[in-house]
């Protein structure tokens, strides 16, 4: 306790020292860029030539440009460019009033000219929902507010404040690209799939992020059933074709498995009565339970629900490699199993968008491994306030535990021998997690490894050294690296692991809920203030803008057979058919437009009355 109090004083003092205006609005983004360009702008000449000239590719391309040369930010409208059309960007655009065009020249750039309502993507993959019901054209939301260009941003120059964007299908051709200047940039480019470098994933698995992914899976499931039904198909091949593997037991993996089960149980079993007995759905998960970020009771309920549905949970197991039709799985005891499959869905996690990586390299003070660091007003660190970021692409910078590693270690090392027992380390993490909330999950992990009972003793049992090494290598649990059989930890080991934990630090989860709230927050900042991206003009924002505050409404997942689970703050877990009804109602009402609310409601009804359409069109 003493250690904690001292530590808290230390942390508070440090925070104040590092913050320019501590008691006011947002913690300022550290400046790091030269900003000469703004001063050089005079007049307001915007050259926008949108038809790219047909010209051969060259190694030094001259792009069509939309420059802002001679543009005086004191009088002209700042050009506000938004990258992306997902949750963060669309909630931002939707919340902007039409009068925003009086203040900014708004331009949205995204390779997708529609918004995708991701929570219902698993339902599209099985035909419960039609794809058009869960997408909304971007242009519907920017009429009267600004312009939209269907293009992929390939390059950002944060010093010159310039972007290179290309029509997505022709992104490799210079002639399909154009250069555009900006005054203020909002990055809402999301994340990409994470293969964790596992061989064969990219080649043989179905990702699950886009409409194309869902359609490919829908088509593949249909193909597997048709092939399996052929008279010439041998039994072994039939079983393989009818085995559907989902890697990742998080909400997306669970929902994909649940939707597959519903489709097979409610429709395919009637259409393929002779082969349905050979169907197998398997969920591979690294942890010892699915939905591991939810309340433990929900994980247990889901496991029970899946057991009754015949969905096999392959727990405590990691995928070692994927080959054509075979996924190799290694369990806790280091035993290897080859699972033959007709389709394997990869739903394990997210990685950094390449554009964010590129931006990070050009900005000072950016070290996060998955997203760009922002201050608590969503301004990108090191961008002088000209770049803002929301959603999966952004992480609000948090105090780093590593900065306090020495003090934490010395306070925990009561006998001053320069080493900590695992129990001392556990106590250290438990106490420090009150200040550094991201350490809490690691404290819980060490609880399980040192035998402390939580949740009535339901937490994971100790990992074997091999599993601990695997968990550490995958980045899933950096503290597992300390469980190599030794019972003590040195200060250097402790610092090394703490550094890894800090690197993976996300203030908030990568969810639509967070991106949605951040988008709305940013819309209020841009509506109530004239943001120019020029530090000298934006200085008053430091005073006025209040930091973003996330309000967690809870988490939900569909688990099949019209049942759902909710993990609600203060209320706790809700499960079952009633929760399923609430889930469907919530997902229907959460559509951005009334049109889509109607389409989604109609799709639930259509599926119940007529069943799913399994045509492979
Ligand atoms: C199947 C599935 C189900 C999910 N279910 C839920 C759920 O139930 N609840 C929940 O809270 N979260 C859920 N999520 C997570 C949620 O979808 C994401 O956290 C959310 O989409 C993040 O929003 P974003 O705006 O950061 O990124 P996205 O919504 O991914 O949008 C990124 C946008 O950027 C565009 N883009 C990418 N690269 C570029 C570039 N170089 N230039 C310009 N534009 C670019 C993309 O085309 C896209 O329009 C789910 C995710 C998936 C995949």
XYZ file of C-alpha atoms and ligand atoms in Angstrom:
670
model
C 0.000 0.000 0.000
C 2.859 2.303 0.965
C 4.530 1.470 -2.282
C 1.409 2.375 -4.161
C 0.945 5.723 -2.447
C 4.513 6.717 -3.138
C 4.145 5.584 -6.651
C 0.936 7.519 -7.200
C 2.561 10.724 -5.944
C 5.414 10.114 -8.290
C 3.096 9.528 -11.231
C 0.907 12.558 -10.549
C 3.911 14.856 -10.262
C 5.381 13.545 -13.452
C 2.141 13.962 -15.345
C 1.991 17.616 -14.335
C 5.536 18.221 -15.370
C 5.012 16.706 -18.772
C 1.805 18.559 -19.551
C 1.914 22.090 -20.862
C -1.444 23.258 -19.464
C -2.290 20.694 -16.814
C -5.586 21.954 -15.520
C -7.105 22.863 -18.837
C -8.626 20.846 -21.695
C -6.619 18.284 -23.584
C -3.078 17.221 -22.925
C -1.244 18.919 -25.756
C 0.215 16.876 -28.581
C 3.968 17.251 -28.514
C 5.152 19.407 -31.356
C 7.708 17.912 -33.624
C 7.188 19.145 -37.150
C 8.325 22.252 -38.868
C 5.355 24.330 -39.839
C 6.750 26.823 -42.286
C 4.222 26.066 -45.003
C 1.279 27.704 -43.319
C 3.050 31.045 -43.054
C 3.886 30.964 -46.727
C 0.261 30.666 -47.834
C -1.388 33.779 -49.126
C -4.572 34.317 -51.095
C -6.785 31.346 -51.737
C -6.008 29.443 -54.884
C -7.106 25.831 -54.947
C -6.209 23.928 -58.072
C -8.317 20.819 -58.337
C -7.924 18.847 -61.547
C -9.701 15.611 -60.974
C -9.380 13.731 -64.230
C -6.007 12.043 -64.119
C -4.158 12.430 -67.412
C -3.398 9.149 -69.178
C 0.334 8.886 -69.031
C 2.818 6.058 -68.744
C 4.073 5.113 -65.306
C 7.391 6.626 -64.443
C 9.791 6.156 -61.581
C 9.359 9.830 -60.693
C 5.658 10.467 -61.301
C 4.125 13.904 -61.686
C 0.721 13.585 -60.097
C -2.371 15.585 -60.742
C -2.468 17.903 -57.758
C -5.051 19.533 -55.549
C -2.706 21.998 -53.963
C -3.370 24.759 -51.454
C -0.546 27.038 -52.480
C -1.210 30.649 -51.635
C -4.045 29.710 -49.323
C -4.298 32.027 -46.299
C -5.584 30.116 -43.325
C -6.588 33.253 -41.465
C -9.293 33.943 -44.008
C -9.759 30.851 -46.175
C -11.560 27.691 -45.166
C -9.130 25.074 -43.819
C -9.141 21.928 -45.944
C -10.210 19.063 -43.719
C -9.445 15.661 -45.214
C -10.908 12.512 -43.667
C -9.343 9.155 -44.533
C -11.688 6.170 -44.208
C -15.377 5.334 -44.350
C -15.655 2.938 -41.407
C -17.033 3.394 -37.924
C -14.810 6.293 -36.870
C -15.116 8.282 -40.100
C -18.843 7.760 -40.597
C -19.900 8.627 -37.072
C -17.757 11.764 -37.470
C -19.372 12.678 -40.800
C -22.868 11.855 -39.668
C -22.567 14.079 -36.604
C -21.283 17.094 -38.559
C -24.004 19.639 -39.359
C -24.548 20.649 -42.993
C -23.326 24.119 -42.053
C -19.871 22.600 -41.601
C -19.235 23.488 -45.242
C -19.212 27.169 -44.169
C -16.187 26.494 -41.966
C -14.194 23.805 -43.764
C -13.521 22.462 -47.215
C -14.347 18.869 -46.308
C -12.982 15.997 -48.404
C -13.428 12.313 -47.583
C -11.111 9.749 -49.146
C -11.646 6.019 -48.832
C -11.133 2.995 -51.080
C -14.645 1.890 -50.025
C -17.485 4.160 -51.085
C -19.701 2.712 -48.387
C -19.879 2.182 -44.647
C -20.011 -1.428 -43.456
C -21.884 -2.344 -40.284
C -19.345 -4.939 -39.107
C -21.286 -6.489 -36.183
C -23.674 -8.128 -38.675
C -20.962 -9.364 -41.055
C -21.136 -12.949 -39.709
C -24.846 -12.939 -40.585
C -24.001 -11.974 -44.179
C -21.542 -14.860 -44.479
C -24.359 -17.326 -43.928
C -27.127 -15.545 -45.817
C -29.104 -14.558 -42.728
C -28.561 -10.984 -43.805
C -28.105 -9.649 -47.327
C -24.993 -7.539 -47.916
C -26.919 -4.475 -49.112
C -28.777 -4.362 -45.802
C -25.668 -3.566 -43.785
C -23.872 -1.096 -46.028
C -24.582 2.602 -46.452
C -23.205 4.777 -49.285
C -20.780 7.403 -47.959
C -22.228 10.017 -50.274
C -25.584 9.821 -48.473
C -23.852 11.287 -45.439
C -21.824 14.065 -46.995
C -24.373 15.695 -49.271
C -24.102 19.427 -48.622
C -21.108 18.929 -46.329
C -18.235 18.099 -48.650
C -16.733 15.888 -51.352
C -15.953 12.197 -51.528
C -13.195 10.531 -53.553
C -13.042 6.771 -53.842
C -9.314 6.346 -53.420
C -6.707 4.673 -51.262
C -4.231 6.956 -49.561
C -0.816 5.540 -50.404
C 1.472 8.126 -48.950
C 1.424 10.873 -46.324
C 3.908 13.675 -45.998
C 3.130 15.247 -42.620
C 5.666 18.058 -43.100
C 4.453 19.237 -46.511
C 0.902 18.237 -45.454
C 0.346 16.266 -48.622
C -1.280 12.957 -49.493
C -0.955 10.719 -52.515
C -4.242 8.923 -53.220
C -5.141 6.452 -55.959
C -8.290 4.860 -57.295
C -8.187 1.506 -55.450
C -8.312 -0.891 -58.395
C -5.549 0.997 -60.200
C -3.475 1.855 -57.138
C -0.321 0.646 -58.880
C -0.738 3.079 -61.788
C 0.549 6.620 -61.390
C -2.102 7.794 -63.828
C -4.823 6.749 -61.361
C -3.299 8.815 -58.570
C -3.476 12.386 -57.448
C -1.727 14.500 -54.861
C -3.752 16.496 -52.382
C -2.742 19.051 -49.787
C -4.529 19.282 -46.472
C -4.639 21.640 -43.552
C -6.161 19.176 -41.128
C -6.218 15.412 -41.529
C -8.459 12.933 -39.713
C -7.112 9.395 -39.899
C -9.820 6.759 -39.521
C -8.220 4.024 -41.593
C -8.800 1.176 -39.129
C -6.582 -1.870 -38.915
C -5.693 -4.907 -41.005
C -5.762 -8.643 -40.356
C -3.045 -10.110 -38.176
C -1.558 -13.438 -39.251
C 1.070 -13.337 -36.455
C 3.469 -14.458 -39.183
C 1.959 -17.937 -39.243
C 2.740 -19.795 -42.430
C -0.127 -20.436 -44.823
C -2.732 -18.192 -43.166
C -2.725 -15.611 -45.927
C -2.931 -18.277 -48.607
C -5.437 -20.752 -47.234
C -7.649 -19.010 -44.665
C -10.654 -16.771 -45.076
C -10.215 -13.420 -43.392
C -13.265 -11.848 -41.875
C -13.228 -8.082 -42.147
C -14.949 -7.044 -45.364
C -18.082 -7.735 -47.401
C -15.888 -9.556 -49.920
C -14.596 -11.817 -47.119
C -18.144 -12.636 -46.021
C -19.286 -13.326 -49.586
C -16.286 -15.553 -50.265
C -17.046 -17.580 -47.165
C -20.733 -17.828 -48.048
C -19.835 -19.073 -51.498
C -17.223 -21.511 -50.157
C -19.629 -23.054 -47.627
C -22.145 -23.601 -50.402
C -19.436 -25.095 -52.630
C -18.309 -27.444 -49.841
C -21.848 -28.773 -49.402
C -22.372 -29.249 -53.166
C -19.026 -31.047 -53.560
C -19.667 -33.184 -50.492
C -23.085 -34.179 -51.871
C -21.660 -35.559 -55.125
C -21.943 -39.341 -55.474
C -18.264 -39.562 -56.413
C -17.012 -37.880 -53.245
C -15.312 -40.412 -50.913
C -16.319 -40.388 -47.260
C -13.023 -38.997 -45.989
C -13.125 -36.136 -48.484
C -16.756 -35.462 -47.594
C -15.895 -35.126 -43.917
C -13.048 -32.810 -44.764
C -15.251 -30.611 -46.953
C -17.833 -30.384 -44.197
C -15.367 -29.391 -41.491
C -15.393 -25.653 -40.816
C -12.625 -24.333 -38.612
C -12.779 -20.908 -36.981
C -9.490 -19.694 -35.514
C -10.029 -17.247 -32.647
C -12.574 -17.516 -29.853
C -13.218 -13.800 -29.496
C -16.592 -12.241 -30.345
C -16.060 -12.405 -34.131
C -14.962 -16.064 -34.102
C -17.808 -17.032 -31.785
C -20.383 -15.266 -33.938
C -19.089 -16.830 -37.161
C -19.316 -20.293 -35.580
C -22.798 -19.523 -34.215
C -24.101 -18.275 -37.571
C -22.649 -21.297 -39.377
C -24.376 -23.542 -36.887
C -27.723 -21.753 -37.381
C -27.476 -22.030 -41.149
C -26.657 -25.722 -41.031
C -29.215 -26.545 -38.362
C -32.092 -24.481 -39.745
C -31.598 -24.828 -43.510
C -28.815 -27.080 -44.782
C -29.903 -30.041 -42.661
C -33.185 -30.046 -44.619
C -31.536 -29.507 -47.992
C -28.697 -32.039 -47.526
C -30.274 -34.615 -45.171
C -27.844 -37.390 -46.166
C -24.595 -35.623 -45.451
C -25.382 -33.275 -42.607
C -24.226 -35.882 -40.063
C -20.654 -35.323 -41.313
C -20.637 -31.610 -40.535
C -18.189 -30.392 -37.914
C -17.634 -26.827 -36.675
C -14.485 -26.302 -34.601
C -13.256 -23.179 -32.823
C -9.531 -23.022 -32.071
C -8.597 -20.736 -29.161
C -5.282 -20.007 -27.418
C -6.838 -19.437 -24.006
C -8.707 -21.995 -21.938
C -12.062 -20.338 -22.693
C -13.785 -18.399 -25.456
C -14.891 -14.749 -25.112
C -12.019 -14.268 -22.689
C -12.559 -10.499 -22.374
C -16.119 -11.039 -21.130
C -17.329 -11.995 -17.678
C -16.333 -15.568 -16.877
C -19.972 -16.641 -16.537
C -20.524 -15.626 -20.170
C -17.576 -17.704 -21.359
C -18.957 -20.702 -19.516
C -22.469 -20.146 -20.861
C -21.135 -19.883 -24.420
C -19.041 -23.031 -24.009
C -22.117 -24.860 -22.756
C -24.268 -23.525 -25.580
C -21.650 -24.612 -28.145
C -21.353 -28.038 -26.558
C -25.085 -28.587 -26.913
C -24.920 -27.392 -30.512
C -22.082 -29.816 -31.238
C -19.563 -27.032 -31.916
C -16.177 -28.313 -30.816
C -13.954 -25.989 -28.797
C -10.266 -26.674 -29.340
C -8.944 -24.721 -26.331
C -5.449 -23.978 -25.024
C -4.272 -24.451 -28.566
C -2.417 -22.362 -31.073
C -2.237 -22.673 -34.826
C 1.309 -23.567 -35.888
C 0.745 -23.507 -39.658
C -1.926 -23.794 -42.324
C -1.642 -25.756 -45.527
C -4.109 -26.382 -48.319
C -7.068 -27.895 -46.450
C -5.152 -28.621 -43.232
C -4.596 -26.550 -40.127
C -1.875 -27.707 -37.720
C -2.759 -27.078 -34.088
C -0.446 -27.441 -31.071
C -1.983 -27.798 -27.616
C -0.763 -27.056 -24.090
C 0.936 -30.411 -23.794
C 2.801 -29.669 -27.032
C 0.810 -32.285 -28.907
C 0.222 -31.591 -32.573
C -3.070 -32.256 -34.352
C -3.842 -31.767 -38.034
C -7.425 -30.691 -38.649
C -8.555 -31.130 -42.243
C -11.030 -28.491 -43.323
C -13.318 -27.355 -46.091
C -13.038 -23.753 -44.941
C -10.904 -22.125 -42.267
C -11.843 -18.662 -40.998
C -9.102 -16.497 -39.479
C -10.601 -14.286 -36.767
C -7.711 -13.788 -34.386
C -6.879 -10.142 -34.113
C -5.753 -6.987 -35.781
C -2.514 -5.434 -36.930
C -1.429 -1.946 -37.869
C -2.687 -0.427 -41.119
C 0.396 0.058 -43.397
C -0.466 3.745 -43.797
C -0.271 4.202 -40.033
C 3.108 2.478 -39.980
C 4.297 4.858 -42.656
C 3.032 7.862 -40.693
C 4.667 6.624 -37.492
C 8.043 6.502 -39.205
C 7.708 10.149 -40.184
C 6.655 11.483 -36.793
C 8.651 11.814 -33.591
C 7.586 10.004 -30.420
C 5.580 7.247 -32.099
C 6.322 3.795 -30.721
C 3.073 1.820 -30.496
C 3.106 -1.468 -32.387
C -0.523 -1.398 -33.580
C -1.755 2.180 -33.844
C -0.729 5.810 -33.878
C -0.364 7.525 -30.504
C -2.634 10.478 -29.813
C -3.162 12.818 -26.903
C -6.462 12.584 -25.048
C -8.143 14.887 -27.594
C -7.272 12.423 -30.399
C -4.508 14.640 -31.850
C -1.659 12.604 -33.252
C 1.506 13.056 -31.222
C 4.249 14.861 -33.076
C 1.905 16.293 -35.736
C 1.586 19.817 -34.326
C -2.166 19.363 -34.155
C -2.593 18.972 -37.922
C -3.403 15.230 -37.775
C -6.131 13.657 -35.661
C -6.932 9.961 -35.457
C -9.832 7.801 -34.257
C -10.852 4.159 -34.045
C -8.659 1.101 -34.457
C -5.900 3.240 -35.973
C -5.502 5.345 -32.812
C -4.352 4.793 -29.263
C -4.481 7.461 -26.590
C -1.027 7.670 -25.052
C -0.926 6.357 -21.499
C 1.641 6.773 -18.748
C 4.287 4.132 -19.316
C 4.892 1.668 -16.527
C 8.450 1.215 -17.811
C 9.296 4.789 -16.779
C 8.693 3.670 -13.195
C 10.244 0.227 -13.480
C 13.159 1.023 -11.158
C 10.947 2.407 -8.396
C 8.367 -0.347 -8.732
C 11.024 -3.031 -8.575
C 12.845 -1.553 -5.603
C 9.683 -1.090 -3.612
C 8.706 -4.705 -4.224
C 12.191 -6.060 -3.517
C 11.882 -5.851 0.246
C 14.962 -7.978 1.057
C 17.102 -5.979 -1.398
C 18.628 -8.983 -3.146
C 17.958 -7.592 -6.639
C 15.455 -10.351 -7.430
C 11.718 -10.813 -7.080
C 9.915 -14.056 -6.425
C 6.897 -14.715 -8.657
C 4.684 -13.975 -5.669
C 6.424 -10.613 -5.104
C 6.042 -9.869 -8.795
C 2.361 -10.721 -8.596
C 1.893 -8.369 -5.646
C 3.813 -5.655 -7.479
C 1.577 -5.934 -10.549
C -1.605 -6.047 -8.482
C -0.652 -2.865 -6.616
C 0.713 -1.068 -9.701
C -2.381 -1.898 -11.759
C -4.310 0.689 -9.740
C -2.177 3.369 -11.388
C -1.374 1.584 -14.647
C -4.661 -0.074 -15.521
C -3.115 -2.016 -18.405
C -1.144 -4.070 -15.867
C -4.323 -5.515 -14.383
C -4.737 -8.307 -16.917
C -1.095 -9.279 -16.349
C -1.629 -9.282 -12.589
C -4.568 -11.616 -13.185
C -2.428 -13.804 -15.365
C 0.197 -14.130 -12.631
C -2.602 -14.837 -10.137
C -3.463 -17.892 -12.152
C 0.165 -18.957 -12.436
C 0.943 -18.528 -8.745
C -2.166 -20.317 -7.578
C -4.252 -17.394 -6.375
C -7.898 -18.268 -6.821
C -10.186 -15.813 -8.539
C -13.719 -16.296 -9.723
C -14.089 -19.245 -7.365
C -10.950 -20.882 -8.732
C -12.123 -20.861 -12.332
C -9.161 -19.050 -13.863
C -6.579 -20.812 -15.982
C -4.288 -23.370 -14.479
C -0.537 -22.878 -14.775
C 0.911 -22.980 -18.251
C 3.548 -25.553 -19.070
C 6.977 -24.036 -19.901
C 6.331 -24.789 -23.598
C 2.958 -23.038 -23.526
C 4.390 -20.152 -21.581
C 7.078 -19.752 -24.257
C 4.398 -19.904 -26.985
C 2.204 -17.328 -25.226
C 5.214 -15.033 -24.806
C 6.372 -15.494 -28.413
C 2.893 -14.722 -29.805
C 2.842 -11.484 -27.818
C -0.404 -12.628 -26.142
C 1.172 -12.641 -22.691
C 4.616 -11.022 -22.324
C 4.841 -12.015 -18.625
C 4.713 -15.657 -19.687
C 8.360 -15.185 -20.752
C 9.244 -15.132 -17.051
C 7.734 -18.581 -16.453
C 10.627 -20.521 -17.884
C 10.972 -22.729 -14.820
C 12.916 -20.220 -12.716
C 11.235 -18.898 -9.608
C 12.882 -15.500 -9.524
C 12.968 -12.479 -11.764
C 15.822 -9.995 -12.142
C 15.361 -6.262 -12.620
C 16.540 -6.454 -16.232
C 14.079 -9.236 -17.008
C 11.321 -7.243 -15.373
C 12.165 -4.117 -17.390
C 12.332 -6.043 -20.635
C 8.866 -7.523 -20.134
C 7.401 -4.232 -18.925
C 8.702 -2.594 -22.113
C 6.845 -5.174 -24.200
C 3.654 -4.701 -22.195
C 3.838 -0.920 -22.621
C 4.381 -1.278 -26.355
C 1.133 -3.194 -26.710
C -0.713 -0.733 -24.546
C -4.133 0.292 -25.866
C -6.044 2.689 -23.718
C -9.323 1.440 -25.158
C -10.377 -1.721 -26.973
C -10.422 -1.788 -30.787
C -14.188 -1.813 -31.162
C -16.897 -0.090 -33.162
C -18.235 1.316 -29.908
C -14.983 3.187 -29.243
C -14.574 4.344 -32.872
C -18.191 5.531 -32.913
C -17.815 7.587 -29.740
C -14.482 9.024 -30.876
C -15.964 10.010 -34.250
C -18.850 11.825 -32.552
C -16.484 13.501 -30.107
C -14.285 14.749 -32.939
C -17.333 16.054 -34.805
C -18.237 18.181 -31.784
C -14.638 19.479 -31.569
C -14.623 20.448 -35.263
C -18.131 21.895 -35.172
C -17.582 24.036 -32.103
C -14.104 25.233 -33.070
C -12.389 26.301 -36.242
C -9.491 23.869 -36.384
C -6.843 24.985 -38.867
C -3.969 22.588 -38.234
C -1.690 25.598 -37.785
C -0.271 25.622 -34.244
C -0.223 29.402 -33.935
C -3.906 29.674 -34.909
C -5.019 26.612 -32.957
C -3.378 27.606 -29.659
C -6.741 28.582 -28.073
C -7.956 25.004 -28.585
C -5.690 23.910 -25.733
C -7.978 25.817 -23.403
C -11.306 25.007 -24.929
C -11.314 21.393 -25.994
C -12.219 18.862 -23.314
C -10.518 15.448 -23.477
C -12.338 12.490 -24.991
C -14.081 10.334 -22.391
C -15.173 6.822 -23.290
C -18.434 5.507 -21.897
C -18.508 1.719 -22.007
C -22.063 0.560 -22.687
C -21.183 -3.127 -22.453
C -20.299 -5.953 -24.821
C -22.499 -8.425 -26.623
C -22.184 -11.454 -28.872
C -24.570 -13.742 -30.716
C -24.030 -17.393 -29.736
C -26.518 -19.210 -31.996
C -30.054 -20.658 -31.740
C -31.477 -17.126 -31.250
C -29.431 -16.719 -28.059
C -27.001 -13.945 -27.204
C -24.804 -12.849 -24.332
C -24.421 -9.364 -22.866
C -21.719 -8.222 -20.476
C -23.134 -5.013 -19.027
C -21.361 -2.666 -16.626
C -23.039 -2.544 -13.198
C -25.686 -5.077 -14.307
C -23.428 -8.018 -15.141
C -23.994 -10.895 -17.531
C -27.270 -11.475 -19.413
C -27.655 -14.631 -21.460
C -30.271 -16.658 -23.314
C -33.144 -16.211 -25.758
C -34.357 -12.958 -24.184
C -30.837 -11.566 -24.610
C -30.966 -12.843 -28.197
C -34.099 -10.813 -28.866
C -32.542 -7.716 -27.302
C -29.385 -8.263 -29.383
C -31.321 -8.452 -32.657
C -33.379 -5.387 -31.755
C -30.249 -3.476 -30.777
C -28.393 -4.374 -33.985
C -31.441 -3.378 -36.027
C -31.931 -0.022 -34.347
C -28.197 0.759 -34.449
C -28.162 0.971 -38.253
C -27.167 4.459 -39.405
C -30.266 5.015 -41.558
C -33.972 4.217 -41.299
C -33.665 2.456 -44.673
C -31.141 -0.010 -43.269
C -33.128 -0.499 -40.070
C -36.014 -1.631 -42.273
C -33.797 -3.841 -44.441
C -32.175 -5.531 -41.443
C -35.532 -6.149 -39.744
C -36.897 -7.541 -43.011
C -33.881 -9.870 -43.355
C -34.398 -11.397 -39.889
C -38.036 -11.989 -40.837
C -37.243 -13.331 -44.327
C -34.749 -15.802 -42.891
C -37.249 -17.051 -40.303
C -40.035 -17.472 -42.875
C -38.225 -18.592 -46.043
C -34.856 -19.779 -44.765
C -31.465 -18.786 -46.193
C -30.673 -18.613 -49.871
C -27.771 -20.969 -50.487
C -27.398 -20.275 -54.230
C -23.776 -19.881 -55.235
C -24.391 -16.951 -57.569
C -16.649 -9.217 -38.318
C -16.483 -8.124 -37.316
C -17.421 -7.949 -36.333
C -17.284 -6.935 -35.395
N -18.229 -6.796 -34.439
C -18.137 -5.777 -33.561
C -19.151 -5.579 -32.594
O -20.132 -6.322 -32.534
N -19.007 -4.539 -31.738
C -17.937 -3.697 -31.780
O -17.862 -2.758 -30.970
N -16.946 -3.874 -32.678
C -17.019 -4.876 -33.575
N -16.037 -5.055 -34.506
C -14.859 -4.174 -34.504
C -15.163 -2.904 -35.289
O -15.682 -3.192 -36.543
C -13.910 -2.078 -35.449
O -13.335 -1.825 -34.195
C -14.271 -0.768 -36.144
O -14.667 -1.029 -37.466
C -13.117 0.209 -36.140
O -13.542 1.356 -36.787
P -12.502 2.223 -37.640
O -13.251 3.388 -38.157
O -11.293 2.459 -36.849
O -12.057 1.258 -38.834
P -12.926 0.570 -39.950
O -14.348 0.525 -39.591
O -12.229 -0.706 -40.262
O -12.777 1.545 -41.188
C -11.550 1.786 -41.806
C -11.818 2.550 -43.087
O -10.606 3.056 -43.597
C -10.522 2.766 -44.976
N -9.101 2.715 -45.308
C -8.216 1.735 -45.033
N -7.001 2.056 -45.511
C -7.131 3.284 -46.083
C -6.225 4.146 -46.764
N -4.947 3.819 -46.942
N -6.702 5.318 -47.274
C -8.007 5.667 -47.090
N -8.898 4.891 -46.443
C -8.460 3.712 -45.951
C -11.267 1.453 -45.120
O -11.676 1.236 -46.448
C -12.426 1.688 -44.181
O -13.427 2.425 -44.839
C -16.160 -6.071 -35.452
C -15.202 -6.248 -36.448
C -15.362 -7.239 -37.382
C -14.335 -7.401 -38.475
